Coordinates of C-alpha atoms in Angstrom, one line a residue:
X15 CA -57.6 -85.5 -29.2
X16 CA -56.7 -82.0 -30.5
X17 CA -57.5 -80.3 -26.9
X18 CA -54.6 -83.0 -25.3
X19 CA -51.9 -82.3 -28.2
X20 CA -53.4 -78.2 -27.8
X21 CA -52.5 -78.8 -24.3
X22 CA -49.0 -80.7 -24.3
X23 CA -48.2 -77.8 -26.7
X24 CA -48.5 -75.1 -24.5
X25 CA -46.6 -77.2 -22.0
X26 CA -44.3 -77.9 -24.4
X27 CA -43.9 -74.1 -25.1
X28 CA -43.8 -72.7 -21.3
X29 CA -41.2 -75.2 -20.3
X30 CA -39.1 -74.0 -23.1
X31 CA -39.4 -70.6 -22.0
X32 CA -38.7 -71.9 -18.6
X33 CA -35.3 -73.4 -19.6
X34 CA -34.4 -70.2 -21.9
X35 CA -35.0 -67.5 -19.1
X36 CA -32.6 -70.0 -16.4
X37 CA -30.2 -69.9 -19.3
X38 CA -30.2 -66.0 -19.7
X39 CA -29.8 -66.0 -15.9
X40 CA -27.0 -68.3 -15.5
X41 CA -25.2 -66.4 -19.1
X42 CA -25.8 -63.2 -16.7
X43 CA -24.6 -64.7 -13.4
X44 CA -21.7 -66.0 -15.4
X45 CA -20.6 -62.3 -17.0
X46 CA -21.0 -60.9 -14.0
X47 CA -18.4 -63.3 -12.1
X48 CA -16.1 -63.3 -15.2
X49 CA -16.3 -59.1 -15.1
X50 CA -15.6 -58.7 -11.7
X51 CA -12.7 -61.1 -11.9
X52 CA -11.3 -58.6 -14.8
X53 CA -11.8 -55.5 -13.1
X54 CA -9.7 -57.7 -9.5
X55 CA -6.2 -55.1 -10.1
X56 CA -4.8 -56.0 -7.2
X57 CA -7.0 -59.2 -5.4
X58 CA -4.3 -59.4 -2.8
X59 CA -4.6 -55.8 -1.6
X60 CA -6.5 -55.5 2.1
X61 CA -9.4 -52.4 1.4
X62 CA -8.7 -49.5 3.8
X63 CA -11.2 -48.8 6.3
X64 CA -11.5 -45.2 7.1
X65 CA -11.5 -44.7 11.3
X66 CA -13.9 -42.9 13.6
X67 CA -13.5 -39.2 13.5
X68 CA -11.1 -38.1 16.1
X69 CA -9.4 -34.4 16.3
X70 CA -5.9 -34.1 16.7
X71 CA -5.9 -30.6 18.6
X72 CA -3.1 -28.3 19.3
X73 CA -2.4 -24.5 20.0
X74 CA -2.2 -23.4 16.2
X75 CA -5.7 -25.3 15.8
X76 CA -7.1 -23.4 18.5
X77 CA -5.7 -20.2 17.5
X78 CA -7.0 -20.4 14.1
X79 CA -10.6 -21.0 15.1
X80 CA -10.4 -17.9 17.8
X81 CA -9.1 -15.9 15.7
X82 CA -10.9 -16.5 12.2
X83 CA -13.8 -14.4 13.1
X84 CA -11.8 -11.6 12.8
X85 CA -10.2 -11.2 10.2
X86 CA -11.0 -10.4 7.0
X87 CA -10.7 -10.6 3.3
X88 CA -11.1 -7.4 1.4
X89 CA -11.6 -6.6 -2.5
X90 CA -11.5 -3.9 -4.3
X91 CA -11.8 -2.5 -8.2
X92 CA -10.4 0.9 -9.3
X93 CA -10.8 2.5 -12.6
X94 CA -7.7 4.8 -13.9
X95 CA -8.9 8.2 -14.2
X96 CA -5.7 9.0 -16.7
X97 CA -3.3 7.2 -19.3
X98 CA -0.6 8.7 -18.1
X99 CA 2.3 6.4 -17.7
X100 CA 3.6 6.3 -13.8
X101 CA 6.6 8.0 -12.5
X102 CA 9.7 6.7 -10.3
X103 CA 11.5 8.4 -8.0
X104 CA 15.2 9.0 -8.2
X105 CA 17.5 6.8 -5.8
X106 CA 19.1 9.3 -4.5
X107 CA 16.4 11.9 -3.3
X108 CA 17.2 14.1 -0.6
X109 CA 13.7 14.3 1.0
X110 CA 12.5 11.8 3.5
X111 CA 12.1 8.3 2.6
X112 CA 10.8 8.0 -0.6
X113 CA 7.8 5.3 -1.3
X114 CA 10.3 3.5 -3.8
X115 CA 13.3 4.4 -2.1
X116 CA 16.5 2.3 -3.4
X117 CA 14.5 0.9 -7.0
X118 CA 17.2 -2.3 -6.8
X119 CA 16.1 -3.5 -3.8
X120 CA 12.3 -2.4 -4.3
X121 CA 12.2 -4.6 -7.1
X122 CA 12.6 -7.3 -4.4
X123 CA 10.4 -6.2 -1.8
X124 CA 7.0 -6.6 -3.5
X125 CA 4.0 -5.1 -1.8
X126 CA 0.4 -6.9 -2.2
X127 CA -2.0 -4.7 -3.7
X128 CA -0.9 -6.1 -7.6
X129 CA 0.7 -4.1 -9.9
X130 CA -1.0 -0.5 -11.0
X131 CA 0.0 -0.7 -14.3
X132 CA 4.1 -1.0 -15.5
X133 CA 6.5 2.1 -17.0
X134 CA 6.4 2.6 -20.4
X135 CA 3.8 3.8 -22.9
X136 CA 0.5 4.8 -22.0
X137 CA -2.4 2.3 -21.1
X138 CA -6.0 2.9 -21.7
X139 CA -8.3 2.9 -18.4
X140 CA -10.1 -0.7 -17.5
X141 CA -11.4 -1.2 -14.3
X142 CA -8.5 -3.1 -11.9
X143 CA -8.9 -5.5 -9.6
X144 CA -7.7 -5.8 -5.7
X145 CA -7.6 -7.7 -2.6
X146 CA -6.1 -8.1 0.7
X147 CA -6.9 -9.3 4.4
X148 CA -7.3 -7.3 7.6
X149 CA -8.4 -7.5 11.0
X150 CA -11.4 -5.7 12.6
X151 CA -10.0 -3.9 16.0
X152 CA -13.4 -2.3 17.1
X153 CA -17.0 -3.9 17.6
X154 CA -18.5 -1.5 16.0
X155 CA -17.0 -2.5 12.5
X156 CA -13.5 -0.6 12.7
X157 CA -10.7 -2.7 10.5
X158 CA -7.1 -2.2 10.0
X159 CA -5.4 -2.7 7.0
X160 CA -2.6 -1.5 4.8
X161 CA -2.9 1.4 2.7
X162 CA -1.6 0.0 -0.6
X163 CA -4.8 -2.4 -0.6
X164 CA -7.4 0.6 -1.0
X165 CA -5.2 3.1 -2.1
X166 CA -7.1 5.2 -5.1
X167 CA -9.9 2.1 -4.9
X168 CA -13.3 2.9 -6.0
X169 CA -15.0 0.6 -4.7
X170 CA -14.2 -1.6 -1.0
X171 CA -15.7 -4.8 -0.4
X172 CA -15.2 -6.6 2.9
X173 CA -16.3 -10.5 3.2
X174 CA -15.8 -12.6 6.9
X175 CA -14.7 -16.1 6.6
X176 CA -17.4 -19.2 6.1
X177 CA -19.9 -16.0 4.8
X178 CA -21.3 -15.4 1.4
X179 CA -22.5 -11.3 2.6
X180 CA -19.9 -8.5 1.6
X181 CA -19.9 -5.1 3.0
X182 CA -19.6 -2.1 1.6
X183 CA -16.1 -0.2 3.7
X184 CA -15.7 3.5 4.2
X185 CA -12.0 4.5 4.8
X186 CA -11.9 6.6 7.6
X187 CA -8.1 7.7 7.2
X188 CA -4.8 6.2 6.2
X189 CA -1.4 7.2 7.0
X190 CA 0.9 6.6 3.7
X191 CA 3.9 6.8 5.7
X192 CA 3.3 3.3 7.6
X193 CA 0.9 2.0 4.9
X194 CA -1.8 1.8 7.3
X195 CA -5.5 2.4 6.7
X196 CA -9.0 2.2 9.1
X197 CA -11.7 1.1 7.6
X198 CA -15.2 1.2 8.6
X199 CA -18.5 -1.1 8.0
X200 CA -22.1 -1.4 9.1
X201 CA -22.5 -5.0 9.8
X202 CA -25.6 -4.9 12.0
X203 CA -24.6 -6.5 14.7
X204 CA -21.7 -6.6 17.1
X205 CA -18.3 -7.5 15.8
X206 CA -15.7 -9.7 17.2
X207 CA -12.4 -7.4 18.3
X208 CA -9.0 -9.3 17.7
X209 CA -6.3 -9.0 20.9
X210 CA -3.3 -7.4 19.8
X211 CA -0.1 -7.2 21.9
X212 CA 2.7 -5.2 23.1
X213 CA 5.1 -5.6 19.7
X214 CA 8.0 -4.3 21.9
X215 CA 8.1 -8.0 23.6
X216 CA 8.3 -9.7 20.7
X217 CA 11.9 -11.7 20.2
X218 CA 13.6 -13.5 17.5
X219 CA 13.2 -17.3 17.8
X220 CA 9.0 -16.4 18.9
X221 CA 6.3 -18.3 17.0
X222 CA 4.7 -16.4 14.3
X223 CA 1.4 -17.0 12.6
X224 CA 0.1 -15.2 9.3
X225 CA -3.5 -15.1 9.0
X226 CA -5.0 -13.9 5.5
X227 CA -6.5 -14.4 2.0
X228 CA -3.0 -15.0 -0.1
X229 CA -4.2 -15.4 -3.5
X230 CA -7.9 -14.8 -2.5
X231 CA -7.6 -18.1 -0.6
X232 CA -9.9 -16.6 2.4
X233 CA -8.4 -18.1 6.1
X234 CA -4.9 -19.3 5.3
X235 CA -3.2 -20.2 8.3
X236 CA 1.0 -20.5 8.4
X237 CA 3.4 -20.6 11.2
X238 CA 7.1 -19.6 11.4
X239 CA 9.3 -17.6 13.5
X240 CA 10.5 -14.0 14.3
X241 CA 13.5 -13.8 12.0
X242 CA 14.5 -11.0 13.1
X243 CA 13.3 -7.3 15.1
X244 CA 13.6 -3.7 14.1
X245 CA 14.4 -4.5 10.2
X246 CA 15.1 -1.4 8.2
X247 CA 15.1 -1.5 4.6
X248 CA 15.8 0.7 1.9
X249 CA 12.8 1.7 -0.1
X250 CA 10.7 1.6 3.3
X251 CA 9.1 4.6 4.6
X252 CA 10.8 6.7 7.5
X253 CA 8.5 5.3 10.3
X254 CA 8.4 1.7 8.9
X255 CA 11.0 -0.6 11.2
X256 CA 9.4 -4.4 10.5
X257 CA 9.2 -7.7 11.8
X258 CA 11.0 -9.9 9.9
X259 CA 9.0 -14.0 10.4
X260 CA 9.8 -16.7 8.2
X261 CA 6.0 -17.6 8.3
X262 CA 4.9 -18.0 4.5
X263 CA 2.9 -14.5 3.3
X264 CA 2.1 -14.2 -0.3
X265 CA -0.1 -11.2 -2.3
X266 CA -3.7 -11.3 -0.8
X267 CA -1.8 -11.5 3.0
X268 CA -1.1 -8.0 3.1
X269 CA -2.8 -6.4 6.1
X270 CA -3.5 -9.1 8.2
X271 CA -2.7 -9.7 11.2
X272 CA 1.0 -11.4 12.3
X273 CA 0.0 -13.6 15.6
X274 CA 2.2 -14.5 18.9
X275 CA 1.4 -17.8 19.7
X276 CA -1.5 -16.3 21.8
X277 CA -3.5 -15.1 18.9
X278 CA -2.5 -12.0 19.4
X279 CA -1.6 -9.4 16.6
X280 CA 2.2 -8.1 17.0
X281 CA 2.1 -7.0 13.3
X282 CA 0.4 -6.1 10.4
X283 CA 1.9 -7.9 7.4
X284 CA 2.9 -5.3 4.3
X285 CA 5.4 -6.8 2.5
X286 CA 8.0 -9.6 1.3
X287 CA 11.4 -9.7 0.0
X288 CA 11.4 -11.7 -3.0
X289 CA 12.1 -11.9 -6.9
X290 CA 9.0 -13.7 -8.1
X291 CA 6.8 -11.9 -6.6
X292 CA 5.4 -14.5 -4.2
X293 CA 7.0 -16.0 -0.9
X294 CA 11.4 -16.4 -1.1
X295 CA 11.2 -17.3 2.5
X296 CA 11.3 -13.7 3.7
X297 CA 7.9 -11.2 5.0
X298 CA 8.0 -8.4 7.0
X299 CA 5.3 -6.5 9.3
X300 CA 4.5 -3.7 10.8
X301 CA 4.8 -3.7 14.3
X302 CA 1.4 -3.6 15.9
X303 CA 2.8 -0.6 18.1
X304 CA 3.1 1.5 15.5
X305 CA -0.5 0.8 13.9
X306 CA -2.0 1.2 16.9
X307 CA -0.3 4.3 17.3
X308 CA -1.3 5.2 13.8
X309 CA -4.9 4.1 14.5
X310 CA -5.7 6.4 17.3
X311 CA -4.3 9.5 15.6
X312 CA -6.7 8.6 12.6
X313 CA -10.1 7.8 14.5
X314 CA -9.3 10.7 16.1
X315 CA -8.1 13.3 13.7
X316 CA -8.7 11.5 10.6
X317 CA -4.9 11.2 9.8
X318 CA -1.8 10.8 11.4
X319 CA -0.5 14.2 13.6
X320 CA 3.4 14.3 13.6
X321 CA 6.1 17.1 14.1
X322 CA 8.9 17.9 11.7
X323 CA 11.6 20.1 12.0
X324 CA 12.1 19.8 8.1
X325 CA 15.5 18.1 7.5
X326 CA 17.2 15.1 6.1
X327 CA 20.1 12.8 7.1
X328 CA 21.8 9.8 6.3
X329 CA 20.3 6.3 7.9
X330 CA 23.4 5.4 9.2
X331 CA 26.9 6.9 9.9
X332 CA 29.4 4.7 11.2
X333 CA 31.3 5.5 14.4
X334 CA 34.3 6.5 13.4
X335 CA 32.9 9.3 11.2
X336 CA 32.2 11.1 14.4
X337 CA 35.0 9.9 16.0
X338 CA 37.5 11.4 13.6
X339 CA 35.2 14.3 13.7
X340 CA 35.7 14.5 18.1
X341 CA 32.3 13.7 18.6
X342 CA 30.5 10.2 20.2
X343 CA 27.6 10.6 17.8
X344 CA 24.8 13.1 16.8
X345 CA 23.0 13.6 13.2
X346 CA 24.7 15.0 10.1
X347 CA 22.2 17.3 8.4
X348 CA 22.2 16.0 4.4
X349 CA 19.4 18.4 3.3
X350 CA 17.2 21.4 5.1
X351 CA 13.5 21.9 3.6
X352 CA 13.1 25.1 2.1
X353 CA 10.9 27.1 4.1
X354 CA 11.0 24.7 6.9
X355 CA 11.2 25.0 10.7
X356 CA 15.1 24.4 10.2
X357 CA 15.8 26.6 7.8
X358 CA 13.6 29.0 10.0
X359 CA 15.7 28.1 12.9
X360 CA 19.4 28.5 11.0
X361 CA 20.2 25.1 10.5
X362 CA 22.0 24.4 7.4
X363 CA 23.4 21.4 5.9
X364 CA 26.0 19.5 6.9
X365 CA 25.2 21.0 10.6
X366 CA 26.1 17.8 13.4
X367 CA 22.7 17.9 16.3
X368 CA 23.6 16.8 19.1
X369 CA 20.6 16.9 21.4
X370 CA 16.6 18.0 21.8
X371 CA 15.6 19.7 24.7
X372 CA 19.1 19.0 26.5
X373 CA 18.7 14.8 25.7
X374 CA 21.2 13.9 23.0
X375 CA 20.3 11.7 20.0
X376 CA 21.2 8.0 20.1
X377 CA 21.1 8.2 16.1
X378 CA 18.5 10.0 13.4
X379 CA 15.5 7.6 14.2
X380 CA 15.9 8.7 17.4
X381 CA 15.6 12.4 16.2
X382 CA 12.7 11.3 13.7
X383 CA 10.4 9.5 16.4
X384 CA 11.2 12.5 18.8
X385 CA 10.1 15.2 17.0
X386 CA 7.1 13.0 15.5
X387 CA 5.9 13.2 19.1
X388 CA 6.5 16.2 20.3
X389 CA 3.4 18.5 19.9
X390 CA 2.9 20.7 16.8
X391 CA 3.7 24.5 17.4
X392 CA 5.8 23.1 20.7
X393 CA 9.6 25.1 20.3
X394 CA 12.4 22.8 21.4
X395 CA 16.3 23.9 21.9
X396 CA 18.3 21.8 19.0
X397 CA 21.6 21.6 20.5
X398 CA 24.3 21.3 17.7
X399 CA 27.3 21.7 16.0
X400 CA 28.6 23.3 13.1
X401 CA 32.4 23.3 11.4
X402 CA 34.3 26.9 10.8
X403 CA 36.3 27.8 7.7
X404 CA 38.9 26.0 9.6
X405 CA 37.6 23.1 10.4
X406 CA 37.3 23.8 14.3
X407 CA 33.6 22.5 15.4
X408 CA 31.4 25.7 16.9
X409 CA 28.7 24.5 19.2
X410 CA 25.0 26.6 18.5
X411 CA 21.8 26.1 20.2
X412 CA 18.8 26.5 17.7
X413 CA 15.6 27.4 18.5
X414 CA 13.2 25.5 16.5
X415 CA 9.2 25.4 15.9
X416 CA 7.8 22.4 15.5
X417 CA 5.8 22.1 12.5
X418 CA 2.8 19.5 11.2
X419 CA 4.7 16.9 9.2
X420 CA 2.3 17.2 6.3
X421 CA 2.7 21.0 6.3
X422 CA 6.1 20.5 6.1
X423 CA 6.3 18.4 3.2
X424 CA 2.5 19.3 1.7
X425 CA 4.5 19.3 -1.7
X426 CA 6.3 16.1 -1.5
X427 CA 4.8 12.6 -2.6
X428 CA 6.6 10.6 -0.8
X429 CA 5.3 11.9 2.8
X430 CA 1.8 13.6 1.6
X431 CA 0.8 11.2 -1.7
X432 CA 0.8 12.1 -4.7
X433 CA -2.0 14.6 -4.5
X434 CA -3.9 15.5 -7.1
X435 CA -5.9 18.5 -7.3
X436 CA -9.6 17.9 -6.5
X437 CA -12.5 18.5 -8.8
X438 CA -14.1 22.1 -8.1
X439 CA -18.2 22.3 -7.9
X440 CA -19.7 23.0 -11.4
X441 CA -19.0 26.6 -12.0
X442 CA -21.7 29.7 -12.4
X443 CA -21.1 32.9 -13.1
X444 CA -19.3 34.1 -10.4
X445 CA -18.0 30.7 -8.9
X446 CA -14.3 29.6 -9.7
X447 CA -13.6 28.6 -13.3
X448 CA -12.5 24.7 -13.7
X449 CA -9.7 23.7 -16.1
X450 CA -10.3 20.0 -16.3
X451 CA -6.6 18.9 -15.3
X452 CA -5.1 17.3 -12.2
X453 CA -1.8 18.6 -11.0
X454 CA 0.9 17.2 -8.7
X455 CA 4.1 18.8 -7.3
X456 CA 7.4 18.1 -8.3
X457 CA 10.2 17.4 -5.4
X458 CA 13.9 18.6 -6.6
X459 CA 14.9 15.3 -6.6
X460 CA 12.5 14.7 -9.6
X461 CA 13.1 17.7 -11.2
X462 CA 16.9 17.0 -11.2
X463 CA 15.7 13.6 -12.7
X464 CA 14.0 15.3 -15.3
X465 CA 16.3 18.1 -16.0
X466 CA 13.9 20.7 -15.6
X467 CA 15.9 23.7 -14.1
X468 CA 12.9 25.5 -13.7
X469 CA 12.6 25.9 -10.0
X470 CA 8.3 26.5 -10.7
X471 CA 5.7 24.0 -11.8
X472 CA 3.2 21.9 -11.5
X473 CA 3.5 18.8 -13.5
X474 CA 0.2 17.8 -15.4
X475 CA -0.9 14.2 -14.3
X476 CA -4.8 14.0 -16.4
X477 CA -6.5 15.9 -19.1
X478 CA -10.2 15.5 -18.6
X479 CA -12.1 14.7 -22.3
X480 CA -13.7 17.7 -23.4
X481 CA -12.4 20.2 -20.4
X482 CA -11.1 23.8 -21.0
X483 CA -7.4 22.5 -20.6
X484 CA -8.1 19.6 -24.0
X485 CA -9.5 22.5 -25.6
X486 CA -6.2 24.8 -25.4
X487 CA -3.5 21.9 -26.1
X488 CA -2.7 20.7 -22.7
X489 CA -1.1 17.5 -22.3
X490 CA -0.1 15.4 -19.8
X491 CA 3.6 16.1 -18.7
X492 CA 3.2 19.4 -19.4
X493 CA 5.0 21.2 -16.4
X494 CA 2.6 24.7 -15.9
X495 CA 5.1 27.3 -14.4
X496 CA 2.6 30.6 -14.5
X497 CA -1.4 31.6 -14.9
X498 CA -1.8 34.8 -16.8
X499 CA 1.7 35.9 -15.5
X500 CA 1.3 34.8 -12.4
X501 CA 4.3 32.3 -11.1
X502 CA 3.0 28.8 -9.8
X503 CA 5.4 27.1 -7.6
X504 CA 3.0 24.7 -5.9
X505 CA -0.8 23.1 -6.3
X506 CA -2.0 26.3 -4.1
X507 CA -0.8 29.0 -6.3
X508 CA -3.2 27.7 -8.8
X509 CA -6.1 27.4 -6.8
X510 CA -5.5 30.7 -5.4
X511 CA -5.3 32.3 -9.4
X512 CA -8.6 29.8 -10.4
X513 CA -10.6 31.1 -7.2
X514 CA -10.0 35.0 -9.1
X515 CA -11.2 33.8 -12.5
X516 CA -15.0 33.0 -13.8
X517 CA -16.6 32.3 -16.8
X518 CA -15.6 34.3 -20.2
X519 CA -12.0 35.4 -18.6
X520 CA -9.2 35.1 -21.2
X521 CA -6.8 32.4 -19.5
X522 CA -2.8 32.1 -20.8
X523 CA -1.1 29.0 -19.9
X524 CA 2.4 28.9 -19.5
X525 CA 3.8 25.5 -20.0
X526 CA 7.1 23.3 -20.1
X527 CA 7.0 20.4 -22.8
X528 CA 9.6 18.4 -23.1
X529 CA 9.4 17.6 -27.1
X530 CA 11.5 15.0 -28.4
X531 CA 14.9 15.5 -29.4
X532 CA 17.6 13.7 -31.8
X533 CA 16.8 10.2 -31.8
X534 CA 13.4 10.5 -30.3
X535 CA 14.9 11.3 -27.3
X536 CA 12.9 13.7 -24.6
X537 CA 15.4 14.2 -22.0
X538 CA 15.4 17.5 -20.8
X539 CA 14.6 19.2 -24.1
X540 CA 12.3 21.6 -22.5
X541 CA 10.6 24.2 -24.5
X542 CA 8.1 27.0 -22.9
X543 CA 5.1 27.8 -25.1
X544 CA 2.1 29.9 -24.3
X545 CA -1.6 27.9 -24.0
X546 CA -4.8 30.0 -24.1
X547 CA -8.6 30.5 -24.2
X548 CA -11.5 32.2 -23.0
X549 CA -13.3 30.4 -20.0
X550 CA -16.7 28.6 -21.7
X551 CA -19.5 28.7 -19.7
X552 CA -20.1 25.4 -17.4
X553 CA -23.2 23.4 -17.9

């Protein structure tokens, strides 16, 4: 009796359980149909179904992929080595181009590189960061890019597309006048060459193609047009006539490459018009003519050979200038380097040339890209024309010596950078002393800026921590104008006094500060005052 009732209980028990467990399921089944009825936005949309993979090819596609193995993206980091605040040139400076040139329309042509720092008070040295694109030119690991992007760099990094490896560049030259640099890496392997083409073909209406790393966005593709050929613009350097395009370039393109619809390179982008700093519509590039020019002189001399005759003129002079002068055209001489081939020759200013070598000159570029090419130490017969105390024109033939270009100008900026004067080897006893500063020149047109009337100096750009020159009061800005008597007109004069002093020699400064005047202001308040000290002993 108690086993059957044992037994209808357990029966009993399981087909409750039974019953419970299809009522969980059913609760569940339920919620889950009730859920996904909720969760229904839009039950009469029709899901998409995504299609087979098919490519949609054209000639930009294909262009990209040939050409993406060769170019690059480049970073870089630079650490001030002084807190000096940076200098601008005057607008109207009578030596060639200057790098800043009309400061107006600078303000509107921004270059790549990101900014160095702005006017104003001092900053205190941090490392700074870089980047740009280029494109290699040589299988063996030669690149081209702008010099702006590695200019005063530390440190340059190149990186290929789709490629996590970076390479350590060497720059093997760069040529500040076009902005162009070479750089060189060890890859290990054979490198893939871009095409480049004859820039001189290129006309307006042609397809352009900007290849680069704009924002450090490696392998950015965009398309536009030639805009326009030859583009001149003030604040450009003498030898920089661009490629205007309308294809979209923003910082991180400068120095790539500017494609023909081919995928070759007709320029080398450098720089854009704008006032945001990033693309108005407006880029310009080098013509690839010009680089390539540029690049042979450098893997060949390690910079850029070109003649000067030394003198200045005005970019353009409209026709009826010479016209009511009873000439069809020529250059009017604005300015005549002192010490230059020129001046050596008797040109003065305000002299009309006519002709080189018997060939007359269509305008001053002319003249420039002439001489540029004609070999240094060459003499050529400058035909021209110069006006009598009555106004009657007197034809002359000068006889002028070509000179190196850098020679000509080894004191200006604008053509040979703003050198600074190279740390000597530790001195010993009887090696040259070291004064811990770094000097630049100082063109006229700066000085009449400043309103020093001083004709000598050196201006002081860095005072090394714990040198001779912090030791005996110098500052940077100080303008030095003489060594123990001696009268320094240019970076050389003080090497040549250093190279006669050693360790223990009295030294006596003699230096330009401008110290502030009413109102805190420093403008030309000039005083001379004497620095001095006895060499110490280099450890």
């Amino acid at each position: 009796m108690f086993a059957k009732l044992k037994q209808q209980k357990i029966f009993t028990t399981s087909l409750f359980v039974f019953a419970l467990s299809l009522c969980i399921l059913a609760g569940t089944l339920v919620s889950t149909t009730v859920a996904a009825k909720e969760t229904q936005a839009a039950p009469d949309a029709t899901p998409l179904v995504i299609p087979p993979m098919s490519r949609v090819a054209n000639e930009f596609t294909e262009l990209a992929k040939r050409v993406e193995p060769s170019v690059v993206y480049i970073r870089t980091d630079y650490t001030p080595k002084t807190t000096t605040a940076s200098r601008r040139l005057p607008r109207n400076s009578p030596a060639p181009d200057a790098e800043e040139g009309d400061e107006d329309q600078m303000d509107m042509l921004r270059r790549f590189f990101g900014g160095q720092g702005g006017q104003g008070m001092p900053q205190p040295p941090s490392k700074r960061l870089g980047s740009g694109s280029g494109f290699v030119v040589d299988r063996a690991g030669y690149i081209i890019t702008n010099d702006h992007v590695v200019n005063k760099a530390d440190h340059i990094f190149v990186k290929f597309p789709n490629q996590d490896t970076e390479y350590k560049a060497k720059v093997i030259g760069t040529d500040k006048e076009t902005d162009i640099a070479v750089l060189k890496i060890s890859a290990g392997r054979p490198l893939e060459p871009i095409r480049i083409a004859n820039s001189d073909g290129v006309q307006v209406g042609d397809w352009a193609v900007a290849i680069g790393a704009p924002f450090g966005l490696e392998t950015s593709v965009t398309v536009g047009i030639v805009s326009a050929k030859g583009r001149d613009i003030n604040g450009a350097a003498m030898f920089q006539r661009f490629i205007q395009t309308d294809a979209a370039i923003n910082p991180g393109n400068s120095g790539g490459p500017l494609l023909n619809r081919n995928g070759e390179v007709i320029g080398v982008n450098t720089m854009i018009a704008t006032e945001t700093g990033t693309y108005n519509g407006i880029g310009f590039a080098l013509p690839v003519n010009m680089a390539a020019k540029v690049y042979n002189n450098i893997i060949q001399h390690g910079r850029v050979v070109r003649g000067s005759v030394g003198v200045s003129f005005a970019k353009q002079t409209k026709a009826e200038t010479f016209k009511a002068l009873g000439l069809s055209g020529g250059v009017i001489v604005d300015f005549v380097q002192p010490g230059g081939p020129a001046e050596k020759a008797g040109i003065r200013k305000e002299d009309i040339l006519l002709s080189m070598n018997g060939k007359p000159f269509k305008d001053g570029d002319d003249l420039m890209a002439r001489v540029a090419e004609a070999p240094v130490g060459a003499t050529v017969k400058v035909e021209g024309e110069r006006m009598d105390a009555k106004g009657d024109g007197k034809r002359m033939t000068f006889d002028v010596t070509i000179e190196d270009r850098l020679k000509v100008y080894r004191d200006d900026p604008r053509v040979a950078g703003a050198r600074e004067m190279p740390e000597e080897p530790a001195a010993t006893a009887t090696s040259t002393a070291k004064f811990g500063v770094g000097i630049v020149a100082i063109p006229e047109a700066d000085r009449a800026e400043m309103q020093l009337d001083d004709k000598r100096g050196v201006r002081v750009s860095k005072v090394e921590a714990e040198s001779f020159a912090e030791q005996i009061g110098i500052v940077a800005g100080d303008v030095i104008v003489s060594i123990n008597r001696t009268p320094v007109y240019s970076i050389d004069d003080v090497r040549k006094v250093q190279a006669t002093l050693k360790t223990g020699d009295p030294v006596a400064f003699r230096v330009l500060r401008n110290l502030p005047g009413p109102r805190g202001r420093t403008g030309g308040n000039w005083q001379g005052i004497y620095l001095s000290g006895s060499l110490p002993a280099t450890e």
